[in-house]
Short mmCIF file of C-alpha atoms in Angstrom, two decimals:
data_model
loop_
_atom_site.label_atom_id
_atom_site.label_comp_id
_atom_site.label_asym_id
_atom_site.label_seq_id
_atom_site.Cartn_x
_atom_site.Cartn_y
_atom_site.Cartn_z
CA UNK L 1 0.00 0.00 0.00
CA UNK L 2 1.20 3.52 -0.78
CA UNK L 3 2.21 5.78 2.10
CA UNK L 4 0.16 8.50 0.45
CA UNK L 5 0.82 12.19 0.65
CA UNK L 6 1.46 14.15 3.83
CA UNK L 7 -0.37 17.36 4.79
CA UNK L 8 0.85 20.50 3.07
CA UNK L 9 3.64 22.30 4.90
CA UNK L 10 2.73 25.62 3.31
CA UNK L 11 -0.40 26.85 1.56
CA UNK L 12 0.15 29.55 -1.05
CA UNK L 13 -2.78 31.61 -2.27
CA UNK L 14 -3.27 34.60 -4.57
CA UNK L 15 -5.79 37.35 -4.05
CA UNK L 16 -7.33 37.28 -7.54
CA UNK L 17 -8.81 40.76 -7.06
CA UNK L 18 -5.36 42.22 -6.37
CA UNK L 19 -3.41 40.16 -8.93
CA UNK L 20 -2.53 42.11 -12.11
CA UNK L 21 -1.33 38.99 -14.01
CA UNK L 22 2.19 40.35 -14.39
CA UNK L 23 3.50 36.76 -14.03
CA UNK L 24 6.43 37.84 -11.86
CA UNK L 25 5.61 35.05 -9.41
CA UNK L 26 6.14 32.50 -12.21
CA UNK L 27 9.43 34.11 -13.26
CA UNK L 28 10.76 34.43 -9.73
CA UNK L 29 9.95 31.04 -8.23
CA UNK L 30 12.84 28.66 -8.96
CA UNK L 31 10.98 25.80 -7.26
CA UNK L 32 8.12 25.82 -9.78
CA UNK L 33 5.26 26.65 -7.39
CA UNK L 34 3.51 28.75 -10.08
CA UNK L 35 2.71 28.00 -13.71
CA UNK L 36 0.38 29.43 -16.27
CA UNK L 37 -2.59 27.68 -17.84
CA UNK L 38 -4.34 29.88 -20.39
CA UNK L 39 -4.75 33.19 -18.55
CA UNK L 40 -4.77 31.70 -15.04
CA UNK L 41 -1.90 31.28 -12.60
CA UNK L 42 -2.00 27.78 -11.13
CA UNK L 43 -0.38 27.13 -7.73
CA UNK L 44 1.34 23.94 -6.56
CA UNK L 45 1.77 24.65 -2.83
CA UNK L 46 3.53 21.33 -2.24
CA UNK L 47 6.66 22.72 -3.95
CA UNK L 48 6.80 25.82 -1.74
CA UNK L 49 9.80 26.25 0.61
CA UNK L 50 8.73 29.58 2.17
CA UNK L 51 11.69 31.37 0.56
CA UNK L 52 9.37 34.40 0.12
CA UNK L 53 10.91 35.44 -3.20
CA UNK L 54 7.51 35.55 -4.92
CA UNK L 55 6.02 37.56 -2.05
CA UNK L 56 8.87 40.07 -2.12
CA UNK L 57 8.58 40.54 -5.90
CA UNK L 58 4.77 40.78 -6.15
CA UNK L 59 3.93 44.45 -6.97
CA UNK L 60 0.41 44.18 -5.49
CA UNK L 61 1.09 42.16 -2.31
CA UNK L 62 -1.40 39.67 -3.70
CA UNK L 63 0.40 36.51 -2.49
CA UNK L 64 -0.13 35.07 0.97
CA UNK L 65 1.45 32.03 2.59
CA UNK L 66 0.15 30.02 5.52
CA UNK L 67 2.17 27.42 7.43
CA UNK L 68 0.57 24.08 8.26
CA UNK L 69 -2.95 24.81 6.92
CA UNK L 70 -3.89 21.18 7.61
CA UNK L 71 -1.98 19.58 10.45
CA UNK L 72 -1.73 16.16 12.01
CA UNK L 73 -3.58 15.24 15.18
CA UNK L 74 -1.62 16.95 17.95
CA UNK L 75 0.60 14.72 20.06
CA UNK L 76 3.32 15.76 22.55
CA UNK L 77 5.80 13.10 21.38
CA UNK L 78 4.90 12.31 17.78
CA UNK L 79 5.19 15.80 16.36
CA UNK L 80 4.47 16.55 12.70
CA UNK L 81 8.22 16.76 12.08
CA UNK L 82 8.87 13.36 13.67
CA UNK L 83 6.12 11.72 11.63
CA UNK L 84 7.20 13.29 8.35
CA UNK L 85 10.86 12.35 8.86
CA UNK L 86 9.82 8.71 9.32
CA UNK L 87 7.57 8.77 6.24
CA UNK L 88 10.32 10.36 4.13
CA UNK L 89 12.93 7.84 5.27
CA UNK L 90 10.53 4.96 4.79
CA UNK L 91 10.25 6.08 1.17
CA UNK L 92 13.91 6.88 0.49
CA UNK L 93 16.03 4.80 2.89
CA UNK L 94 18.45 7.76 3.02
CA UNK L 95 19.84 10.34 5.42
CA UNK L 96 17.72 13.48 5.64
CA UNK L 97 19.65 16.57 4.58
CA UNK L 98 18.99 20.06 5.86
CA UNK L 99 20.41 23.54 5.70
CA UNK L 100 21.14 26.31 8.22
CA UNK L 101 21.72 25.71 11.95
CA UNK L 102 20.06 23.73 14.74
CA UNK L 103 16.27 24.06 14.47
CA UNK L 104 15.27 22.42 17.75
CA UNK L 105 13.46 24.66 20.26
CA UNK L 106 16.27 24.51 22.81
CA UNK L 107 16.38 27.56 25.12
CA UNK L 108 18.59 30.34 23.74
CA UNK L 109 21.03 31.23 26.54
CA UNK L 110 21.71 34.66 24.99
CA UNK L 111 18.04 35.53 25.63
CA UNK L 112 18.43 34.64 29.30
CA UNK L 113 21.44 36.87 29.88
CA UNK L 114 21.00 40.58 30.56
CA UNK L 115 23.64 43.31 30.31
CA UNK L 116 24.51 45.86 32.97
CA UNK L 117 24.08 49.65 32.77
CA UNK L 118 25.52 52.50 34.84
CA UNK L 119 23.77 55.15 36.90
CA UNK L 120 24.62 57.80 39.53
CA UNK L 121 27.78 56.43 41.16
CA UNK L 122 29.35 55.01 38.02
CA UNK L 123 28.48 57.31 35.12
CA UNK L 124 27.76 56.02 31.66
CA UNK L 125 29.57 57.25 28.53
CA UNK L 126 27.91 58.94 25.56
CA UNK L 127 29.42 57.37 22.40
CA UNK L 128 28.23 60.35 20.33
CA UNK L 129 30.44 62.71 22.35
CA UNK L 130 33.30 60.56 23.53
CA UNK L 131 35.59 58.20 21.60
CA UNK L 132 34.86 54.48 21.83
CA UNK L 133 37.62 52.00 21.04
CA UNK L 134 36.37 48.97 19.14
CA UNK L 135 39.59 48.11 17.33
CA UNK L 136 40.39 44.47 17.90
CA UNK L 137 43.69 42.66 17.47
CA UNK L 138 43.55 38.91 16.91
CA UNK L 139 46.61 36.85 17.69
CA UNK L 140 49.07 36.01 20.43
CA UNK L 141 49.85 38.69 23.01
CA UNK L 142 53.10 38.73 25.00
CA UNK L 143 52.80 37.99 28.72
CA UNK L 144 55.15 40.91 29.41
CA UNK L 145 56.89 43.62 27.40
CA UNK L 146 60.59 44.33 27.55
CA UNK L 147 61.64 47.84 26.67
CA UNK L 148 64.86 49.81 26.51
CA UNK L 149 64.83 53.47 27.44
CA UNK L 150 67.36 55.41 25.40
CA UNK L 151 69.39 58.38 26.61
CA UNK L 152 67.27 60.78 24.56
CA UNK L 153 64.09 59.58 26.28
CA UNK L 154 62.83 57.40 23.42
CA UNK L 155 61.60 53.93 24.28
CA UNK L 156 62.57 50.90 22.23
CA UNK L 157 60.43 47.75 22.30
CA UNK L 158 62.62 44.69 22.70
CA UNK L 159 59.86 42.06 22.79
CA UNK L 160 59.23 40.52 19.39
CA UNK L 161 55.51 40.65 18.60
CA UNK L 162 53.78 37.99 16.53
CA UNK L 163 51.63 39.10 13.56
CA UNK L 164 48.09 40.06 14.59
CA UNK L 165 45.00 40.84 12.51
CA UNK L 166 43.73 44.37 13.09
CA UNK L 167 39.93 44.75 12.90
CA UNK L 168 38.03 48.05 13.03
CA UNK L 169 35.10 46.17 14.57
CA UNK L 170 34.99 42.84 16.40
CA UNK L 171 32.53 41.54 13.79
CA UNK L 172 33.82 39.29 10.98
CA UNK L 173 32.02 37.15 8.41
CA UNK L 174 32.45 33.42 8.79
CA UNK L 175 33.59 30.90 6.20
CA UNK L 176 31.12 30.17 3.38
CA UNK L 177 32.82 28.53 0.41
CA UNK L 178 32.49 29.25 -3.28
CA UNK L 179 30.42 26.32 -4.41
CA UNK L 180 28.21 26.34 -1.34
CA UNK L 181 27.36 29.97 -2.15
CA UNK L 182 27.58 31.79 -5.47
CA UNK L 183 30.47 33.95 -6.64
CA UNK L 184 28.24 37.04 -6.52
CA UNK L 185 27.41 36.25 -2.89
CA UNK L 186 31.11 35.90 -2.04
CA UNK L 187 31.89 39.12 -3.92
CA UNK L 188 29.20 40.97 -1.96
CA UNK L 189 30.66 39.78 1.34
CA UNK L 190 34.21 40.63 0.23
CA UNK L 191 33.24 44.17 -0.75
CA UNK L 192 31.37 44.59 2.55
CA UNK L 193 34.32 43.59 4.75
CA UNK L 194 36.63 45.88 2.79
CA UNK L 195 34.23 48.79 3.38
CA UNK L 196 33.97 48.11 7.11
CA UNK L 197 37.60 47.28 7.88
CA UNK L 198 37.11 43.69 8.87
CA UNK L 199 37.66 40.18 7.48
CA UNK L 200 35.79 37.24 6.00
CA UNK L 201 36.56 33.56 5.48
CA UNK L 202 36.87 31.85 2.12
CA UNK L 203 35.53 28.52 3.34
CA UNK L 204 37.21 25.43 1.99
CA UNK L 205 36.40 26.18 -1.63
CA UNK L 206 39.61 27.97 -2.63
CA UNK L 207 39.93 31.60 -3.69
CA UNK L 208 38.38 32.67 -6.98
CA UNK L 209 40.36 35.18 -9.05
CA UNK L 210 37.49 37.68 -8.78
CA UNK L 211 38.15 37.83 -5.01
CA UNK L 212 41.88 38.58 -5.42
CA UNK L 213 41.36 42.40 -5.16
CA UNK L 214 39.98 41.83 -1.64
CA UNK L 215 42.63 39.36 -0.46
CA UNK L 216 43.92 41.67 2.26
CA UNK L 217 40.55 41.14 3.98
CA UNK L 218 40.39 37.39 3.45
CA UNK L 219 41.10 34.51 5.82
CA UNK L 220 41.87 31.46 3.69
CA UNK L 221 40.76 28.10 5.00
CA UNK L 222 42.57 24.76 4.97
CA UNK L 223 40.14 21.91 5.60
CA UNK L 224 40.38 18.14 5.41
CA UNK L 225 39.72 18.07 1.64
CA UNK L 226 42.53 20.63 1.03
CA UNK L 227 40.52 22.00 -1.91
CA UNK L 228 42.23 24.86 -3.73
CA UNK L 229 45.21 24.86 -1.36
CA UNK L 230 48.62 25.77 -2.80
CA UNK L 231 51.27 28.33 -1.90
CA UNK L 232 49.58 31.02 -4.02
CA UNK L 233 46.34 30.53 -2.04
CA UNK L 234 48.09 30.62 1.33
CA UNK L 235 50.11 33.72 0.51
CA UNK L 236 47.08 35.67 -0.70
CA UNK L 237 45.20 35.42 2.61
CA UNK L 238 45.67 37.88 5.47
CA UNK L 239 45.44 34.87 7.80
CA UNK L 240 45.02 31.10 7.49
CA UNK L 241 42.40 29.02 9.25
CA UNK L 242 42.58 25.27 9.76
CA UNK L 243 39.08 23.82 9.94
CA UNK L 244 38.90 20.85 12.27
CA UNK L 245 35.18 20.88 13.02
CA UNK L 246 31.96 22.72 12.24
CA UNK L 247 29.19 23.53 14.69
CA UNK L 248 26.40 22.38 12.38
CA UNK L 249 27.94 18.93 11.91
CA UNK L 250 30.59 18.04 14.50
CA UNK L 251 32.49 14.85 13.80
CA UNK L 252 31.72 14.56 10.09
CA UNK L 253 33.11 16.04 6.88
CA UNK L 254 31.41 17.83 4.02
CA UNK L 255 29.96 16.99 0.63
CA UNK L 256 29.46 19.34 -2.31
CA UNK L 257 27.41 17.46 -4.93
CA UNK L 258 28.97 17.10 -8.38
CA UNK L 259 26.12 19.00 -10.05
CA UNK L 260 27.26 22.15 -8.19
CA UNK L 261 30.87 21.71 -9.38
CA UNK L 262 30.73 23.82 -12.54
CA UNK L 263 33.79 24.84 -14.58
CA UNK L 264 34.55 27.81 -12.36
CA UNK L 265 34.10 25.92 -9.07
CA UNK L 266 36.19 23.05 -10.47
CA UNK L 267 39.11 25.40 -11.31
CA UNK L 268 38.93 27.22 -7.98
CA UNK L 269 38.79 24.02 -5.92
CA UNK L 270 41.29 22.23 -8.20
CA UNK L 271 39.04 19.19 -8.66
CA UNK L 272 37.61 17.56 -11.81
CA UNK L 273 34.54 19.15 -13.39
CA UNK L 274 31.29 17.61 -12.13
CA UNK L 275 32.95 15.46 -9.45
CA UNK L 276 31.66 15.33 -5.88
CA UNK L 277 33.83 17.39 -3.51
CA UNK L 278 34.01 15.22 -0.41
CA UNK L 279 35.81 16.48 2.69
CA UNK L 280 36.76 13.57 4.97
CA UNK L 281 35.65 13.69 8.60
CA UNK L 282 39.21 13.88 10.01
CA UNK L 283 42.35 15.41 8.52
CA UNK L 284 44.26 12.32 7.50
CA UNK L 285 47.47 13.77 8.94
CA UNK L 286 46.01 14.84 12.31
CA UNK L 287 45.34 12.32 15.07
CA UNK L 288 46.62 14.30 18.08
CA UNK L 289 47.26 17.84 19.32
CA UNK L 290 50.92 17.29 18.36
CA UNK L 291 49.89 16.52 14.75
CA UNK L 292 47.75 19.66 14.68
CA UNK L 293 50.64 21.72 16.07
CA UNK L 294 52.82 20.36 13.28
CA UNK L 295 50.33 21.47 10.61
CA UNK L 296 50.14 24.93 12.21
CA UNK L 297 53.94 25.21 12.08
CA UNK L 298 54.04 23.90 8.50
CA UNK L 299 51.61 26.60 7.36
CA UNK L 300 53.61 29.25 9.22
CA UNK L 301 56.84 28.00 7.66
CA UNK L 302 55.24 28.05 4.20
CA UNK L 303 54.26 31.69 4.69
CA UNK L 304 57.51 32.71 6.46
CA UNK L 305 55.76 33.22 9.83
CA UNK L 306 54.13 36.39 8.47
CA UNK L 307 50.49 35.31 8.84
CA UNK L 308 48.39 34.40 11.87
CA UNK L 309 47.03 30.85 11.84
CA UNK L 310 43.61 30.12 13.35
CA UNK L 311 42.12 26.75 14.24
CA UNK L 312 38.36 26.21 14.04
CA UNK L 313 36.72 23.55 16.18
CA UNK L 314 33.10 22.59 16.80
CA UNK L 315 31.58 23.32 20.20
CA UNK L 316 31.36 19.90 21.81
CA UNK L 317 31.85 18.57 25.33
CA UNK L 318 35.68 18.70 25.33
CA UNK L 319 36.06 21.98 23.41
CA UNK L 320 37.78 23.72 26.34
CA UNK L 321 40.46 21.04 26.69
CA UNK L 322 41.08 21.01 22.94
CA UNK L 323 41.31 24.82 22.89
CA UNK L 324 43.91 24.71 25.68
CA UNK L 325 45.98 22.31 23.57
CA UNK L 326 45.66 24.60 20.56
CA UNK L 327 46.77 27.58 22.68
CA UNK L 328 50.00 25.73 23.46
CA UNK L 329 50.75 25.26 19.76
CA UNK L 330 51.88 28.08 17.48
CA UNK L 331 48.26 28.88 16.57
CA UNK L 332 47.15 32.48 17.07
CA UNK L 333 43.38 32.10 17.50
CA UNK L 334 40.82 29.41 18.11
CA UNK L 335 37.37 29.63 16.52
CA UNK L 336 34.58 27.98 18.52
CA UNK L 337 31.56 27.13 16.36
CA UNK L 338 28.35 26.54 18.32
CA UNK L 339 25.60 24.09 17.41
CA UNK L 340 23.45 26.81 15.89
CA UNK L 341 26.15 27.53 13.30
CA UNK L 342 24.90 27.48 9.73
CA UNK L 343 25.62 25.03 6.93
CA UNK L 344 24.61 24.63 3.31
CA UNK L 345 24.08 20.89 3.64
CA UNK L 346 24.06 18.88 6.86
CA UNK L 347 22.49 15.60 7.95
CA UNK L 348 19.48 16.74 9.97
CA UNK L 349 20.24 14.29 12.76
CA UNK L 350 23.61 16.01 13.33
CA UNK L 351 22.33 19.55 12.94
CA UNK L 352 19.66 19.10 15.59
CA UNK L 353 21.31 16.74 18.09
CA UNK L 354 25.10 17.10 18.21
CA UNK L 355 27.13 19.85 19.87
CA UNK L 356 26.59 22.50 22.54
CA UNK L 357 25.55 26.19 22.50
CA UNK L 358 28.19 28.80 21.76
CA UNK L 359 27.46 30.69 24.99
CA UNK L 360 28.52 27.75 27.18
CA UNK L 361 31.43 26.80 24.92
CA UNK L 362 33.01 30.28 24.87
CA UNK L 363 32.65 30.71 28.62
CA UNK L 364 34.23 27.32 29.37
CA UNK L 365 37.09 27.86 26.86
CA UNK L 366 37.86 31.32 28.27
CA UNK L 367 37.82 30.00 31.84
CA UNK L 368 40.02 27.00 31.00
CA UNK L 369 42.62 29.25 29.33
CA UNK L 370 42.61 31.60 32.34
CA UNK L 371 42.91 28.73 34.81
CA UNK L 372 45.97 27.48 32.96
CA UNK L 373 47.50 30.97 32.64
CA UNK L 374 47.59 30.88 28.84
CA UNK L 375 44.73 33.24 27.90
CA UNK L 376 47.19 35.69 26.30
CA UNK L 377 48.58 33.00 24.01
CA UNK L 378 45.50 32.82 21.82
CA UNK L 379 42.46 34.85 20.73
CA UNK L 380 38.98 33.34 20.95
CA UNK L 381 36.46 33.84 18.14
CA UNK L 382 32.81 32.95 18.78
CA UNK L 383 30.67 31.65 15.95
CA UNK L 384 27.27 30.04 15.48
CA UNK L 385 23.92 31.69 16.20
CA UNK L 386 24.94 35.36 16.55
CA UNK L 387 21.73 37.25 15.70
CA UNK L 388 22.24 40.86 16.80
CA UNK L 389 24.56 43.33 18.54
CA UNK L 390 23.40 42.20 22.00
CA UNK L 391 24.53 38.64 21.21
CA UNK L 392 27.92 40.08 20.20
CA UNK L 393 28.24 42.09 23.43
CA UNK L 394 27.30 39.02 25.49
CA UNK L 395 29.73 36.80 23.56
CA UNK L 396 32.58 39.22 24.27
CA UNK L 397 31.60 39.55 27.94
CA UNK L 398 31.66 35.75 28.15
CA UNK L 399 35.22 35.67 26.82
CA UNK L 400 35.33 36.05 23.03
CA UNK L 401 37.72 38.49 21.36
CA UNK L 402 35.61 38.73 18.20
CA UNK L 403 32.72 36.97 16.48
CA UNK L 404 31.96 35.46 13.10
CA UNK L 405 28.50 36.03 11.64
CA UNK L 406 27.13 33.96 8.77
CA UNK L 407 23.37 33.57 8.52
CA UNK L 408 22.91 37.21 9.56
CA UNK L 409 24.99 38.35 6.59
CA UNK L 410 22.98 36.10 4.24
CA UNK L 411 19.69 37.51 5.57
CA UNK L 412 21.07 40.99 4.81
CA UNK L 413 21.36 39.83 1.18
CA UNK L 414 17.78 38.52 1.02
CA UNK L 415 17.95 34.99 2.50
CA UNK L 416 14.77 34.00 4.35
CA UNK L 417 16.32 30.96 6.11
CA UNK L 418 14.13 28.46 4.26
CA UNK L 419 16.86 25.85 4.82
CA UNK L 420 16.94 24.53 1.24
CA UNK L 421 20.55 25.61 0.46
CA UNK L 422 21.62 22.05 -0.41
CA UNK L 423 19.21 21.93 -3.38
CA UNK L 424 21.14 24.58 -5.35
CA UNK L 425 17.94 26.41 -6.40
CA UNK L 426 18.15 29.45 -4.12
CA UNK L 427 15.94 32.08 -5.79
CA UNK L 428 17.90 34.87 -4.07
CA UNK L 429 21.05 33.91 -6.00
CA UNK L 430 22.97 33.06 -2.82
CA UNK L 431 23.22 29.26 -2.38
CA UNK L 432 23.18 28.33 -6.05
CA UNK L 433 25.42 28.08 -9.11
CA UNK L 434 22.61 28.42 -11.68
CA UNK L 435 23.64 31.41 -13.83
CA UNK L 436 20.09 32.77 -14.17
CA UNK L 437 19.66 32.77 -10.37
CA UNK L 438 23.18 34.04 -9.59
CA UNK L 439 22.53 37.08 -11.84
CA UNK L 440 19.73 38.15 -9.52
CA UNK L 441 22.24 39.09 -6.84
CA UNK L 442 23.95 42.43 -7.48
CA UNK L 443 27.25 42.55 -5.53
CA UNK L 444 27.28 46.35 -5.47
CA UNK L 445 23.83 46.56 -3.87
CA UNK L 446 24.14 43.60 -1.53
CA UNK L 447 27.61 44.55 -0.33
CA UNK L 448 26.12 47.81 0.90
CA UNK L 449 23.36 45.92 2.72
CA UNK L 450 25.91 43.71 4.49
CA UNK L 451 28.16 46.69 5.26
CA UNK L 452 25.16 48.54 6.71
CA UNK L 453 24.42 45.57 8.95
CA UNK L 454 28.01 45.50 10.27
CA UNK L 455 28.02 49.28 10.76
CA UNK L 456 24.69 49.30 12.61
CA UNK L 457 25.68 46.43 14.90
CA UNK L 458 28.99 48.18 15.60
CA UNK L 459 27.13 51.38 16.52
CA UNK L 460 24.76 49.47 18.80
CA UNK L 461 27.71 47.70 20.39
CA UNK L 462 29.31 51.06 21.25
CA UNK L 463 25.99 52.25 22.72
CA UNK L 464 25.76 49.13 24.91
CA UNK L 465 29.36 49.63 26.04
CA UNK L 466 28.74 53.32 26.74
CA UNK L 467 25.69 52.49 28.85
CA UNK L 468 27.88 50.13 30.86
CA UNK L 469 30.51 52.85 31.35
CA UNK L 470 33.01 51.04 29.14
CA UNK L 471 34.91 52.89 26.41
CA UNK L 472 37.10 50.06 25.14
CA UNK L 473 36.24 46.63 23.82
CA UNK L 474 39.21 45.35 25.82
CA UNK L 475 37.38 46.28 29.02
CA UNK L 476 34.27 44.33 28.01
CA UNK L 477 36.19 41.18 27.10
CA UNK L 478 35.60 38.40 29.60
CA UNK L 479 33.97 40.93 31.94
CA UNK L 480 31.25 38.61 33.21
CA UNK L 481 30.48 40.90 36.13
CA UNK L 482 28.50 42.96 33.57
CA UNK L 483 26.19 40.02 32.86
CA UNK L 484 23.40 38.50 34.92
CA UNK L 485 21.47 35.31 34.27
CA UNK L 486 17.67 35.35 34.20
CA UNK L 487 15.74 32.08 34.45
CA UNK L 488 18.92 30.01 34.08
CA UNK L 489 19.54 27.00 36.30
CA UNK L 490 22.40 26.90 38.79
CA UNK L 491 24.44 24.47 36.70
CA UNK L 492 24.34 26.67 33.60
CA UNK L 493 25.18 29.78 35.64
CA UNK L 494 28.15 27.89 37.06
CA UNK L 495 29.42 27.00 33.57
CA UNK L 496 28.94 30.59 32.41
CA UNK L 497 30.49 31.96 35.64
CA UNK L 498 27.64 34.49 35.74
CA UNK L 499 25.59 35.53 38.77
CA UNK L 500 21.78 35.42 38.75
CA UNK L 501 19.72 38.62 38.46
CA UNK L 502 19.50 40.44 41.77
CA UNK L 503 22.87 39.18 43.00
#
């Protein structure tokens, strides 16, 4: 017997009185929800992904979309999602893929942390009238400085400093590879970071020639597949990042389907045209902290010790111990990617069930490094689920030096988080290689949108710091006394090293 169809996830309808039959909905929907029969627009709601491209392009606001118009009988355990996953796997016998970050309704710790503000005895600072220092330096810091005072009064620094990355704002854009996203999307992000004085990651897809003009703002990534990695690639980046793990899929590698490996992607990644780009779960030359340290040193040797090397790990139970090991290597920064970190294609079972939140991971890493007296040896970058400037302020107060944003930058370019990135049909021209869809994304326009987002979050961050009487990002870093927990249990507060409200 057939399993039959499942209830519609979305119901699309058109207000026929408002519709002017311009057919833009047909032209704009890459999933084929709309088609024309004679002079009528016919709707196939079953193909809808809630990407909202048709709604945003309709000149008369004639299109409406309703989620779950017909649902299953309610049940506390057997949710609609649980039932549909079983039906889909009973049909296919395959792993369910998904996009974006963890979609389970776990409590968001950021929303249960509140920031401090000054009044009366400890005056606040007005960022519009007084300078605020948000410049951030990523890399090793010396434990002490040795200087020589000359006879003429000049001071000479004797301590040799390691190369650091200088950011005008503690906000960077995380690694999203060419192949996973389009070249126009990467170009938009590259232009945005150049405008705002910060950096972005290339992902593990190599560096396309069109991005070369922005290489001084790029962090090139070396992952287990080593796609696109050669000395030219390493030397072009301002810094190098070794990807060990990813928050959306800890413990597994990556897979870019062959149909997304077009001529351009194939050249950039240095792989055959149309072949699957499979990143193994582990690096085949790393089975210990000592092996990782050796790769860090090899990359530094290859680039004459002129570039900082970062190491990215997924936020899992032993992230703090691993970070402490990384700090003792020659690495300059550790990136902690929380379980809400985005991904173009991830097995759903990993996305929703493996890893820990970035808030707990950053706090435990920062504390571990302090306990061992090695906090100055490495910078900490928080990643995965950063939604606004308050999340950034809280991340830094918990111990991060800077943050990566990913999904937020994509939303600034039009993404509606429909989670269908792995299908390669993104109507916004972001997670696709289809030329007709990629053309929809104008790098000049979208780079300004992303730059505006970074600028506005930076402004809000300075306002939050000013309200707390802080005029330097250095003073906010790891300053957990400016946080209080609200409706958090004692165990979580202990991990975060944050007092409850009222204390």
